[in-house]
Amino acid sequence: MSAARTYYLFFALIHIGMGSTVTAYTPFLQGIGLSLGQIALVNAIFWTVIIAAELPTGMLADGRSRAFSLKLGGVFYALGALSYIFAHSFWTAALGESLIGIGSAFISGVGTAWIADALTREGRASELRHVYATESLIKSLLMLVGGFVGALIALWEPRLIWLPFVLTALGASWVAHRFMNGQGEPLEYVSELEAFRRALAQLRSSKALMWVVGSLIVFGAVVSFNHYWALFFLPSVGQLGLAFIWPVIFLGLIGASQYIRRLTIPVGSESRLIVLLIALSGAGLLGVAIAPGFFLAMPALIVHEIGRGFFQPLTDSFVQHRVHTSYRATFGSLQSFLGRIGFAVVPLVIWLFIAEAPNTPETIRLVWIACAAILLLGAVALWFTRPREA
């Protein structure tokens, strides 16, 4: 199996299982007793665990084995999903989120590093952006399928939305064990501490890489949409209706993934488009929040997802083409460690401000308006500080 197909298979298994949870995730959390504020707090715990685990897992991947790191990531995903099947309170939900967060840390930055070096070994390094975009497209399509499956499962027993994730995460772990050894390991091995030293030195010396970390922090404001979209639309469409909103969300994401596969802008000069995409995501989120009706919110929802669909492949390409093989995974984890601060801080702040607020769509509207303002103002700041050189 080629490196690209192995990469696609691993992440296809992860995301079809993860997709089975998305349409019923927050209704499930409310069903076991969590308020809107507690949903934000449990997600702040999730991102905090990821941030804490990012650097050790990235250093382990570069120093020992990226395939081993990806295998462990699948195992922890499965354990987290399994624990969620039996969750009954805030703290048991926090346990599930923590285990899934550790799994995410083992995979974050490592997968993109693995495929970058695997393609180099195959003489196909120029295809990197295309592969990232194709993976994003596959992920979107399979999460779309998973969302339908999860919505149907939730009509019967909401706890069982986590069962497909258990099975597919274990399958992904097996793919990493069976097919990934050796293909995407560093072209030059260094120790874990040396990989960290080099990654930190490059980050400190590169204004462009510091800038892209700043863009990731700002982009963290989109996380509020992940938490509340199902609860926001649930009164209008019902649980089964969420399965039909899910494809609308992914129309923008899939369209963006298809387009970016054909994008020919010079490698390393993506900064201008990255800023525009953050602004687009903010404008779409604001449109959903202030739209006077369900059908008027749908176009804004697509705009928001277009911005999100472009953002990850572009930032991955921007980073990987600037980072040396010997510490790609460590740098990816360092980047995530810093860049995901926004993903942890935003839900924590939301929890602080809405802890006593009613669990209504109006509260969600206010949260989205505030997060849209962060995205739009952040885009302005990033525009004037963006790196000018390719």
mmCIF file of C-alpha atoms in Angstrom:
data_model
loop_
_atom_site.group_PDB
_atom_site.id
_atom_site.type_symbol
_atom_site.label_atom_id
_atom_site.label_comp_id
_atom_site.label_asym_id
_atom_site.label_seq_id
_atom_site.Cartn_x
_atom_site.Cartn_y
_atom_site.Cartn_z
ATOM 1 C CA MET A 1 0.000 0.000 0.000
ATOM 2 C CA SER A 2 1.330 3.459 -0.900
ATOM 3 C CA ALA A 3 2.018 5.945 1.882
ATOM 4 C CA ALA A 4 -0.824 8.200 0.763
ATOM 5 C CA ARG A 5 -3.375 5.367 0.789
ATOM 6 C CA THR A 6 -2.215 4.218 4.222
ATOM 7 C CA TYR A 7 -2.546 7.781 5.493
ATOM 8 C CA TYR A 8 -6.036 8.097 4.015
ATOM 9 C CA LEU A 9 -7.150 4.759 5.500
ATOM 10 C CA PHE A 10 -5.895 5.594 8.996
ATOM 11 C CA PHE A 11 -7.682 8.947 9.148
ATOM 12 C CA ALA A 12 -10.783 7.602 7.371
ATOM 13 C CA LEU A 13 -11.258 5.091 10.185
ATOM 14 C CA ILE A 14 -10.689 7.736 12.864
ATOM 15 C CA HIS A 15 -13.144 10.201 11.384
ATOM 16 C CA ILE A 16 -16.017 7.938 10.422
ATOM 17 C CA GLY A 17 -16.133 6.793 14.044
ATOM 18 C CA MET A 18 -15.739 10.311 15.368
ATOM 19 C CA GLY A 19 -18.462 11.448 12.978
ATOM 20 C CA SER A 20 -20.945 9.074 14.587
ATOM 21 C CA THR A 21 -20.820 11.231 17.732
ATOM 22 C CA VAL A 22 -21.144 14.739 16.306
ATOM 23 C CA THR A 23 -24.869 15.119 15.645
ATOM 24 C CA ALA A 24 -25.848 13.807 19.091
ATOM 25 C CA TYR A 25 -22.799 14.836 21.153
ATOM 26 C CA THR A 26 -24.165 17.872 22.984
ATOM 27 C CA PRO A 27 -27.723 16.477 23.293
ATOM 28 C CA PHE A 28 -26.099 13.394 24.867
ATOM 29 C CA LEU A 29 -24.184 15.601 27.323
ATOM 30 C CA GLN A 30 -27.353 17.447 28.240
ATOM 31 C CA GLY A 31 -29.064 14.085 28.669
ATOM 32 C CA ILE A 32 -26.579 13.064 31.380
ATOM 33 C CA GLY A 33 -27.124 16.356 33.196
ATOM 34 C CA LEU A 34 -24.620 18.907 31.825
ATOM 35 C CA SER A 35 -25.615 22.563 31.358
ATOM 36 C CA LEU A 36 -24.401 24.779 28.485
ATOM 37 C CA GLY A 37 -21.671 26.119 30.753
ATOM 38 C CA GLN A 38 -20.567 22.651 31.807
ATOM 39 C CA ILE A 39 -20.431 21.555 28.158
ATOM 40 C CA ALA A 40 -17.988 24.402 27.561
ATOM 41 C CA LEU A 41 -15.999 23.466 30.683
ATOM 42 C CA VAL A 42 -15.689 19.779 29.790
ATOM 43 C CA ASN A 43 -14.368 20.839 26.388
ATOM 44 C CA ALA A 44 -11.910 23.209 28.057
ATOM 45 C CA ILE A 45 -10.654 20.143 29.973
ATOM 46 C CA PHE A 46 -10.355 18.255 26.671
ATOM 47 C CA TRP A 47 -8.190 20.952 25.077
ATOM 48 C CA THR A 48 -6.128 21.456 28.231
ATOM 49 C CA VAL A 49 -5.272 17.741 28.275
ATOM 50 C CA ILE A 50 -4.251 17.936 24.616
ATOM 51 C CA ILE A 51 -2.028 20.950 25.270
ATOM 52 C CA ALA A 52 -0.380 19.249 28.265
ATOM 53 C CA ALA A 53 0.276 16.043 26.301
ATOM 54 C CA GLU A 54 1.317 17.614 22.980
ATOM 55 C CA LEU A 55 5.043 18.047 23.558
ATOM 56 C CA PRO A 56 5.769 14.689 25.253
ATOM 57 C CA THR A 57 3.876 12.776 22.558
ATOM 58 C CA GLY A 58 5.513 14.691 19.707
ATOM 59 C CA MET A 59 8.992 14.170 21.154
ATOM 60 C CA LEU A 60 8.231 10.465 21.612
ATOM 61 C CA ALA A 61 7.149 10.219 17.977
ATOM 62 C CA ASP A 62 10.346 11.770 16.612
ATOM 63 C CA GLY A 63 12.627 10.010 19.086
ATOM 64 C CA ARG A 64 11.072 6.544 19.017
ATOM 65 C CA SER A 65 8.488 5.987 16.270
ATOM 66 C CA ARG A 66 5.736 7.986 14.605
ATOM 67 C CA ALA A 67 3.877 4.774 13.754
ATOM 68 C CA PHE A 68 3.959 3.802 17.447
ATOM 69 C CA SER A 69 2.541 7.207 18.392
ATOM 70 C CA LEU A 70 -0.304 6.882 15.886
ATOM 71 C CA LYS A 71 -1.050 3.360 17.147
ATOM 72 C CA LEU A 72 -1.309 4.613 20.742
ATOM 73 C CA GLY A 73 -3.505 7.472 19.580
ATOM 74 C CA GLY A 74 -6.047 4.997 18.211
ATOM 75 C CA VAL A 75 -5.983 3.012 21.451
ATOM 76 C CA PHE A 76 -6.631 6.093 23.627
ATOM 77 C CA TYR A 77 -9.427 7.235 21.310
ATOM 78 C CA ALA A 78 -11.066 3.831 21.761
ATOM 79 C CA LEU A 79 -10.666 3.954 25.557
ATOM 80 C CA GLY A 80 -12.179 7.433 25.713
ATOM 81 C CA ALA A 81 -15.154 6.463 23.570
ATOM 82 C CA LEU A 82 -15.668 3.302 25.629
ATOM 83 C CA SER A 83 -15.683 5.278 28.880
ATOM 84 C CA TYR A 84 -18.256 7.669 27.395
ATOM 85 C CA ILE A 85 -20.666 4.768 26.847
ATOM 86 C CA PHE A 86 -20.885 4.501 30.658
ATOM 87 C CA ALA A 87 -20.694 8.242 31.489
ATOM 88 C CA HIS A 88 -23.402 9.568 33.804
ATOM 89 C CA SER A 89 -22.136 12.909 35.174
ATOM 90 C CA PHE A 90 -19.814 15.854 34.545
ATOM 91 C CA TRP A 91 -16.766 14.052 35.972
ATOM 92 C CA THR A 92 -17.287 10.837 34.041
ATOM 93 C CA ALA A 93 -17.692 12.943 30.891
ATOM 94 C CA ALA A 94 -14.440 14.708 31.793
ATOM 95 C CA LEU A 95 -12.729 11.300 32.014
ATOM 96 C CA GLY A 96 -13.899 10.384 28.520
ATOM 97 C CA GLU A 97 -12.771 13.771 27.154
ATOM 98 C CA SER A 98 -9.368 13.410 28.842
ATOM 99 C CA LEU A 99 -8.698 9.985 27.302
ATOM 100 C CA ILE A 100 -9.796 11.200 23.868
ATOM 101 C CA GLY A 101 -7.596 14.276 24.386
ATOM 102 C CA ILE A 102 -4.557 12.076 25.038
ATOM 103 C CA GLY A 103 -5.375 10.124 21.884
ATOM 104 C CA SER A 104 -5.607 13.347 19.922
ATOM 105 C CA ALA A 105 -2.226 14.482 21.274
ATOM 106 C CA PHE A 106 -0.591 11.232 20.120
ATOM 107 C CA ILE A 107 -1.941 11.807 16.605
ATOM 108 C CA SER A 108 -1.787 15.598 16.335
ATOM 109 C CA GLY A 109 1.197 16.764 14.320
ATOM 110 C CA VAL A 110 2.440 13.192 13.947
ATOM 111 C CA GLY A 111 0.184 12.203 11.062
ATOM 112 C CA THR A 112 1.123 15.255 8.988
ATOM 113 C CA ALA A 113 4.816 14.684 9.760
ATOM 114 C CA TRP A 114 4.551 10.979 8.883
ATOM 115 C CA ILE A 115 3.062 11.612 5.441
ATOM 116 C CA ALA A 116 5.471 14.477 4.692
ATOM 117 C CA ASP A 117 8.514 12.215 5.129
ATOM 118 C CA ALA A 118 6.811 9.177 3.572
ATOM 119 C CA LEU A 119 6.119 11.163 0.399
ATOM 120 C CA THR A 120 9.715 12.392 0.391
ATOM 121 C CA ARG A 121 10.914 8.790 0.506
ATOM 122 C CA GLU A 122 8.688 8.015 -2.488
ATOM 123 C CA GLY A 123 9.933 11.059 -4.425
ATOM 124 C CA ARG A 124 6.499 12.716 -4.227
ATOM 125 C CA ALA A 125 7.156 15.610 -1.843
ATOM 126 C CA SER A 126 5.555 18.081 -4.267
ATOM 127 C CA GLU A 127 2.189 16.327 -3.738
ATOM 128 C CA LEU A 128 2.027 17.171 -0.023
ATOM 129 C CA ARG A 129 -0.608 19.901 -0.188
ATOM 130 C CA HIS A 130 -2.731 17.737 -2.509
ATOM 131 C CA VAL A 131 -2.540 14.833 -0.037
ATOM 132 C CA TYR A 132 -3.491 17.053 2.910
ATOM 133 C CA ALA A 133 -6.475 18.389 0.969
ATOM 134 C CA THR A 134 -7.542 14.898 -0.156
ATOM 135 C CA GLU A 135 -7.386 13.675 3.442
ATOM 136 C CA SER A 136 -9.542 16.641 4.451
ATOM 137 C CA LEU A 137 -12.052 15.720 1.730
ATOM 138 C CA ILE A 138 -12.153 12.036 2.774
ATOM 139 C CA LYS A 139 -12.508 13.048 6.414
ATOM 140 C CA SER A 140 -15.401 15.342 5.555
ATOM 141 C CA LEU A 141 -17.277 12.745 3.533
ATOM 142 C CA LEU A 142 -16.884 10.032 6.163
ATOM 143 C CA MET A 143 -17.798 12.319 9.042
ATOM 144 C CA LEU A 144 -20.878 13.164 7.000
ATOM 145 C CA VAL A 145 -21.782 9.469 6.802
ATOM 146 C CA GLY A 146 -20.949 9.030 10.482
ATOM 147 C CA GLY A 147 -23.197 11.950 11.410
ATOM 148 C CA PHE A 148 -26.176 10.259 9.735
ATOM 149 C CA VAL A 149 -25.421 6.978 11.461
ATOM 150 C CA GLY A 150 -25.018 8.670 14.842
ATOM 151 C CA ALA A 151 -28.303 10.564 14.515
ATOM 152 C CA LEU A 152 -30.139 7.314 13.815
ATOM 153 C CA ILE A 153 -28.406 5.511 16.682
ATOM 154 C CA ALA A 154 -29.305 8.360 19.064
ATOM 155 C CA LEU A 155 -33.013 7.864 18.327
ATOM 156 C CA TRP A 156 -32.673 4.381 19.798
ATOM 157 C CA GLU A 157 -29.990 4.789 22.513
ATOM 158 C CA PRO A 158 -27.823 7.951 22.695
ATOM 159 C CA ARG A 159 -25.015 6.174 24.601
ATOM 160 C CA LEU A 160 -24.364 3.880 21.660
ATOM 161 C CA ILE A 161 -23.192 6.752 19.425
ATOM 162 C CA TRP A 162 -19.764 6.042 20.946
ATOM 163 C CA LEU A 163 -19.639 2.361 19.934
ATOM 164 C CA PRO A 164 -18.651 2.934 16.263
ATOM 165 C CA PHE A 165 -15.819 5.192 17.456
ATOM 166 C CA VAL A 166 -14.499 2.416 19.717
ATOM 167 C CA LEU A 167 -14.402 -0.026 16.802
ATOM 168 C CA THR A 168 -12.966 2.298 14.137
ATOM 169 C CA ALA A 169 -10.314 3.728 16.475
ATOM 170 C CA LEU A 170 -9.088 0.204 17.196
ATOM 171 C CA GLY A 171 -9.094 -0.440 13.447
ATOM 172 C CA ALA A 172 -6.967 2.663 12.866
ATOM 173 C CA SER A 173 -4.542 1.491 15.556
ATOM 174 C CA TRP A 174 -4.188 -1.810 13.700
ATOM 175 C CA VAL A 175 -3.523 0.022 10.396
ATOM 176 C CA ALA A 176 -0.720 2.001 12.064
ATOM 177 C CA HIS A 177 0.754 -1.203 13.506
ATOM 178 C CA ARG A 178 0.480 -3.188 10.268
ATOM 179 C CA PHE A 179 1.289 -0.683 7.511
ATOM 180 C CA MET A 180 2.977 2.446 8.876
ATOM 181 C CA ASN A 181 6.251 1.193 10.352
ATOM 182 C CA GLY A 182 9.244 2.711 8.573
ATOM 183 C CA GLN A 183 7.474 4.613 5.804
ATOM 184 C CA GLY A 184 7.115 8.007 7.443
ATOM 185 C CA GLU A 185 9.809 7.939 10.114
ATOM 186 C CA PRO A 186 12.306 10.842 10.196
ATOM 187 C CA LEU A 187 14.887 10.838 7.413
ATOM 188 C CA GLU A 188 17.365 11.816 10.137
ATOM 189 C CA TYR A 189 16.875 10.587 13.709
ATOM 190 C CA VAL A 190 17.727 12.721 16.728
ATOM 191 C CA SER A 191 16.935 12.284 20.430
ATOM 192 C CA GLU A 192 13.657 13.508 21.882
ATOM 193 C CA LEU A 193 15.326 16.429 23.691
ATOM 194 C CA GLU A 194 17.344 17.387 20.626
ATOM 195 C CA ALA A 195 14.205 17.340 18.480
ATOM 196 C CA PHE A 196 12.539 19.691 20.971
ATOM 197 C CA ARG A 197 15.575 21.984 21.092
ATOM 198 C CA ARG A 198 15.693 22.262 17.303
ATOM 199 C CA ALA A 199 11.944 22.770 16.983
ATOM 200 C CA LEU A 200 11.937 25.532 19.600
ATOM 201 C CA ALA A 201 14.972 27.201 18.022
ATOM 202 C CA GLN A 202 13.319 27.253 14.602
ATOM 203 C CA LEU A 203 10.086 28.634 15.991
ATOM 204 C CA ARG A 204 11.897 31.408 17.860
ATOM 205 C CA SER A 205 13.939 32.353 14.801
ATOM 206 C CA SER A 206 11.082 32.378 12.288
ATOM 207 C CA LYS A 207 8.612 35.248 12.259
ATOM 208 C CA ALA A 208 6.521 33.352 9.735
ATOM 209 C CA LEU A 209 6.111 30.337 12.033
ATOM 210 C CA MET A 210 5.362 32.561 15.028
ATOM 211 C CA TRP A 211 2.735 34.278 12.912
ATOM 212 C CA VAL A 212 1.026 31.037 11.911
ATOM 213 C CA VAL A 213 0.871 30.012 15.601
ATOM 214 C CA GLY A 214 -0.890 33.330 16.237
ATOM 215 C CA SER A 215 -3.371 32.537 13.478
ATOM 216 C CA LEU A 216 -4.108 29.167 15.094
ATOM 217 C CA ILE A 217 -4.765 30.829 18.470
ATOM 218 C CA VAL A 218 -7.232 33.257 16.882
ATOM 219 C CA PHE A 219 -8.897 30.441 14.932
ATOM 220 C CA GLY A 220 -9.650 28.716 18.245
ATOM 221 C CA ALA A 221 -12.775 30.878 18.497
ATOM 222 C CA VAL A 222 -14.508 28.577 15.980
ATOM 223 C CA VAL A 223 -14.659 25.874 18.666
ATOM 224 C CA SER A 224 -17.829 27.412 20.112
ATOM 225 C CA PHE A 225 -19.718 26.418 16.957
ATOM 226 C CA ASN A 226 -18.659 22.772 17.425
ATOM 227 C CA HIS A 227 -20.105 22.714 20.930
ATOM 228 C CA TYR A 228 -23.484 24.289 20.340
ATOM 229 C CA TRP A 229 -24.688 23.888 16.755
ATOM 230 C CA ALA A 230 -26.728 20.757 17.512
ATOM 231 C CA LEU A 231 -28.404 22.317 20.566
ATOM 232 C CA PHE A 232 -29.028 25.562 18.646
ATOM 233 C CA PHE A 233 -30.884 23.858 15.789
ATOM 234 C CA LEU A 234 -32.474 21.025 17.802
ATOM 235 C CA PRO A 235 -35.671 22.969 18.704
ATOM 236 C CA SER A 236 -36.229 23.753 15.010
ATOM 237 C CA VAL A 237 -35.567 20.372 13.414
ATOM 238 C CA GLY A 238 -35.503 17.658 16.107
ATOM 239 C CA GLN A 239 -32.848 14.975 16.624
ATOM 240 C CA LEU A 240 -33.360 13.297 13.240
ATOM 241 C CA GLY A 241 -33.385 16.670 11.502
ATOM 242 C CA LEU A 242 -29.833 17.294 12.731
ATOM 243 C CA ALA A 243 -28.704 14.531 10.366
ATOM 244 C CA PHE A 244 -29.948 16.684 7.470
ATOM 245 C CA ILE A 245 -28.275 19.872 8.718
ATOM 246 C CA TRP A 246 -25.015 17.941 8.933
ATOM 247 C CA PRO A 247 -24.703 17.675 5.097
ATOM 248 C CA VAL A 248 -25.371 21.413 4.780
ATOM 249 C CA ILE A 249 -22.482 22.077 7.145
ATOM 250 C CA PHE A 250 -20.220 19.882 5.067
ATOM 251 C CA LEU A 251 -21.178 21.343 1.671
ATOM 252 C CA GLY A 252 -18.837 24.220 2.415
ATOM 253 C CA LEU A 253 -16.147 22.035 3.945
ATOM 254 C CA ILE A 254 -16.143 19.511 1.097
ATOM 255 C CA GLY A 255 -16.218 22.243 -1.556
ATOM 256 C CA ALA A 256 -13.225 23.935 0.039
ATOM 257 C CA SER A 257 -11.310 20.661 0.228
ATOM 258 C CA GLN A 258 -11.961 19.952 -3.449
ATOM 259 C CA TYR A 259 -10.854 23.420 -4.521
ATOM 260 C CA ILE A 260 -7.679 23.519 -2.467
ATOM 261 C CA ARG A 261 -6.475 20.293 -4.099
ATOM 262 C CA ARG A 262 -6.121 22.340 -7.305
ATOM 263 C CA LEU A 263 -4.701 25.449 -5.690
ATOM 264 C CA THR A 264 -1.434 26.588 -7.279
ATOM 265 C CA ILE A 265 -0.318 29.464 -5.050
ATOM 266 C CA PRO A 266 3.444 29.297 -4.321
ATOM 267 C CA VAL A 267 4.455 27.126 -1.371
ATOM 268 C CA GLY A 268 5.116 29.255 1.701
ATOM 269 C CA SER A 269 3.036 32.216 0.524
ATOM 270 C CA GLU A 270 -0.300 31.123 1.952
ATOM 271 C CA SER A 271 -0.468 33.817 4.650
ATOM 272 C CA ARG A 272 -2.775 36.224 2.821
ATOM 273 C CA LEU A 273 -5.325 33.506 2.137
ATOM 274 C CA ILE A 274 -5.085 32.213 5.728
ATOM 275 C CA VAL A 275 -6.130 35.651 7.022
ATOM 276 C CA LEU A 276 -9.026 35.872 4.581
ATOM 277 C CA LEU A 277 -10.253 32.444 5.672
ATOM 278 C CA ILE A 278 -10.267 33.430 9.345
ATOM 279 C CA ALA A 279 -12.332 36.491 8.412
ATOM 280 C CA LEU A 280 -14.656 34.319 6.326
ATOM 281 C CA SER A 281 -15.188 31.918 9.231
ATOM 282 C CA GLY A 282 -15.973 34.854 11.522
ATOM 283 C CA ALA A 283 -18.406 36.426 9.073
ATOM 284 C CA GLY A 284 -20.222 33.120 8.603
ATOM 285 C CA LEU A 285 -20.483 32.515 12.355
ATOM 286 C CA LEU A 286 -21.851 36.012 12.871
ATOM 287 C CA GLY A 287 -24.382 35.425 10.085
ATOM 288 C CA VAL A 288 -25.651 32.219 11.722
ATOM 289 C CA ALA A 289 -26.000 34.007 15.078
ATOM 290 C CA ILE A 290 -27.978 36.997 13.790
ATOM 291 C CA ALA A 291 -29.994 35.342 11.015
ATOM 292 C CA PRO A 292 -33.721 35.946 11.618
ATOM 293 C CA GLY A 293 -34.724 32.428 10.628
ATOM 294 C CA PHE A 294 -33.521 28.862 10.092
ATOM 295 C CA PHE A 295 -33.311 29.031 6.298
ATOM 296 C CA LEU A 296 -31.435 32.340 6.293
ATOM 297 C CA ALA A 297 -28.893 30.827 8.689
ATOM 298 C CA MET A 298 -28.006 28.023 6.249
ATOM 299 C CA PRO A 299 -26.044 30.144 3.689
ATOM 300 C CA ALA A 300 -24.057 31.733 6.522
ATOM 301 C CA LEU A 301 -23.373 28.251 7.873
ATOM 302 C CA ILE A 302 -21.878 27.211 4.522
ATOM 303 C CA VAL A 303 -19.686 30.334 4.446
ATOM 304 C CA HIS A 304 -18.389 29.510 7.925
ATOM 305 C CA GLU A 305 -17.522 25.966 6.885
ATOM 306 C CA ILE A 306 -15.788 27.106 3.681
ATOM 307 C CA GLY A 307 -13.418 29.163 5.822
ATOM 308 C CA ARG A 308 -12.785 26.204 8.101
ATOM 309 C CA GLY A 309 -12.330 23.775 5.211
ATOM 310 C CA PHE A 310 -9.523 25.799 3.660
ATOM 311 C CA PHE A 311 -7.762 26.683 6.891
ATOM 312 C CA GLN A 312 -6.229 23.385 8.065
ATOM 313 C CA PRO A 313 -4.666 22.182 4.771
ATOM 314 C CA LEU A 314 -3.183 25.635 4.161
ATOM 315 C CA THR A 315 -1.646 25.976 7.616
ATOM 316 C CA ASP A 316 -0.324 22.391 7.484
ATOM 317 C CA SER A 317 1.319 23.102 4.140
ATOM 318 C CA PHE A 318 2.667 26.451 5.366
ATOM 319 C CA VAL A 319 4.360 24.742 8.325
ATOM 320 C CA GLN A 320 5.576 21.435 6.886
ATOM 321 C CA HIS A 321 7.427 23.060 3.983
ATOM 322 C CA ARG A 322 9.428 25.116 6.499
ATOM 323 C CA VAL A 323 10.356 22.403 9.025
ATOM 324 C CA HIS A 324 13.235 19.901 8.927
ATOM 325 C CA THR A 325 12.541 16.173 8.760
ATOM 326 C CA SER A 326 14.298 15.307 12.041
ATOM 327 C CA TYR A 327 11.793 17.177 14.208
ATOM 328 C CA ARG A 328 8.616 17.469 12.127
ATOM 329 C CA ALA A 329 6.418 15.694 14.687
ATOM 330 C CA THR A 330 7.940 17.580 17.614
ATOM 331 C CA PHE A 331 7.435 20.885 15.836
ATOM 332 C CA GLY A 332 3.862 19.904 14.979
ATOM 333 C CA SER A 333 3.237 19.207 18.652
ATOM 334 C CA LEU A 334 4.929 22.466 19.678
ATOM 335 C CA GLN A 335 2.780 24.310 17.157
ATOM 336 C CA SER A 336 -0.353 22.595 18.483
ATOM 337 C CA PHE A 337 0.724 23.202 22.087
ATOM 338 C CA LEU A 338 0.795 26.945 21.426
ATOM 339 C CA GLY A 339 -1.839 27.205 18.711
ATOM 340 C CA ARG A 340 -4.488 25.294 20.626
ATOM 341 C CA ILE A 341 -4.340 27.660 23.559
ATOM 342 C CA GLY A 342 -7.292 29.384 21.920
ATOM 343 C CA PHE A 343 -9.254 26.131 21.822
ATOM 344 C CA ALA A 344 -8.790 25.728 25.583
ATOM 345 C CA VAL A 345 -9.202 29.368 26.633
ATOM 346 C CA VAL A 346 -12.330 30.096 24.588
ATOM 347 C CA PRO A 347 -14.555 27.393 26.178
ATOM 348 C CA LEU A 348 -13.145 28.220 29.623
ATOM 349 C CA VAL A 349 -14.124 31.872 29.193
ATOM 350 C CA ILE A 350 -17.529 30.827 27.843
ATOM 351 C CA TRP A 351 -18.083 28.689 30.944
ATOM 352 C CA LEU A 352 -17.173 31.608 33.219
ATOM 353 C CA PHE A 353 -19.564 33.983 31.489
ATOM 354 C CA ILE A 354 -22.586 31.716 30.940
ATOM 355 C CA ALA A 355 -22.386 29.483 34.020
ATOM 356 C CA GLU A 356 -25.640 30.996 35.324
ATOM 357 C CA ALA A 357 -27.214 31.749 31.938
ATOM 358 C CA PRO A 358 -30.310 29.852 30.768
ATOM 359 C CA ASN A 359 -29.818 26.834 28.482
ATOM 360 C CA THR A 360 -31.485 28.501 25.497
ATOM 361 C CA PRO A 361 -30.619 29.318 21.849
ATOM 362 C CA GLU A 362 -30.419 32.999 22.827
ATOM 363 C CA THR A 363 -27.463 32.263 25.094
ATOM 364 C CA ILE A 364 -25.779 30.423 22.231
ATOM 365 C CA ARG A 365 -26.378 33.402 19.911
ATOM 366 C CA LEU A 366 -24.535 35.705 22.310
ATOM 367 C CA VAL A 367 -21.601 33.290 22.542
ATOM 368 C CA TRP A 368 -21.343 33.068 18.748
ATOM 369 C CA ILE A 369 -21.494 36.846 18.287
ATOM 370 C CA ALA A 370 -18.605 37.257 20.739
ATOM 371 C CA CYS A 371 -16.544 34.527 19.053
ATOM 372 C CA ALA A 372 -17.231 35.976 15.594
ATOM 373 C CA ALA A 373 -15.901 39.321 16.840
ATOM 374 C CA ILE A 374 -12.690 37.601 18.002
ATOM 375 C CA LEU A 375 -12.231 36.024 14.560
ATOM 376 C CA LEU A 376 -12.870 39.246 12.649
ATOM 377 C CA LEU A 377 -10.705 41.469 14.852
ATOM 378 C CA GLY A 378 -7.995 38.813 14.931
ATOM 379 C CA ALA A 379 -8.016 38.656 11.127
ATOM 380 C CA VAL A 380 -7.418 42.407 10.967
ATOM 381 C CA ALA A 381 -4.425 42.137 13.324
ATOM 382 C CA LEU A 382 -3.012 39.153 11.398
ATOM 383 C CA TRP A 383 -3.381 40.962 8.064
ATOM 384 C CA PHE A 384 -1.078 43.778 9.152
ATOM 385 C CA THR A 385 1.493 41.435 10.708
ATOM 386 C CA ARG A 386 1.502 38.669 8.060
ATOM 387 C CA PRO A 387 4.852 37.520 6.620
ATOM 388 C CA ARG A 388 5.480 39.155 3.239
ATOM 389 C CA GLU A 389 8.092 36.749 1.885
ATOM 390 C CA ALA A 390 7.355 33.360 0.335
#
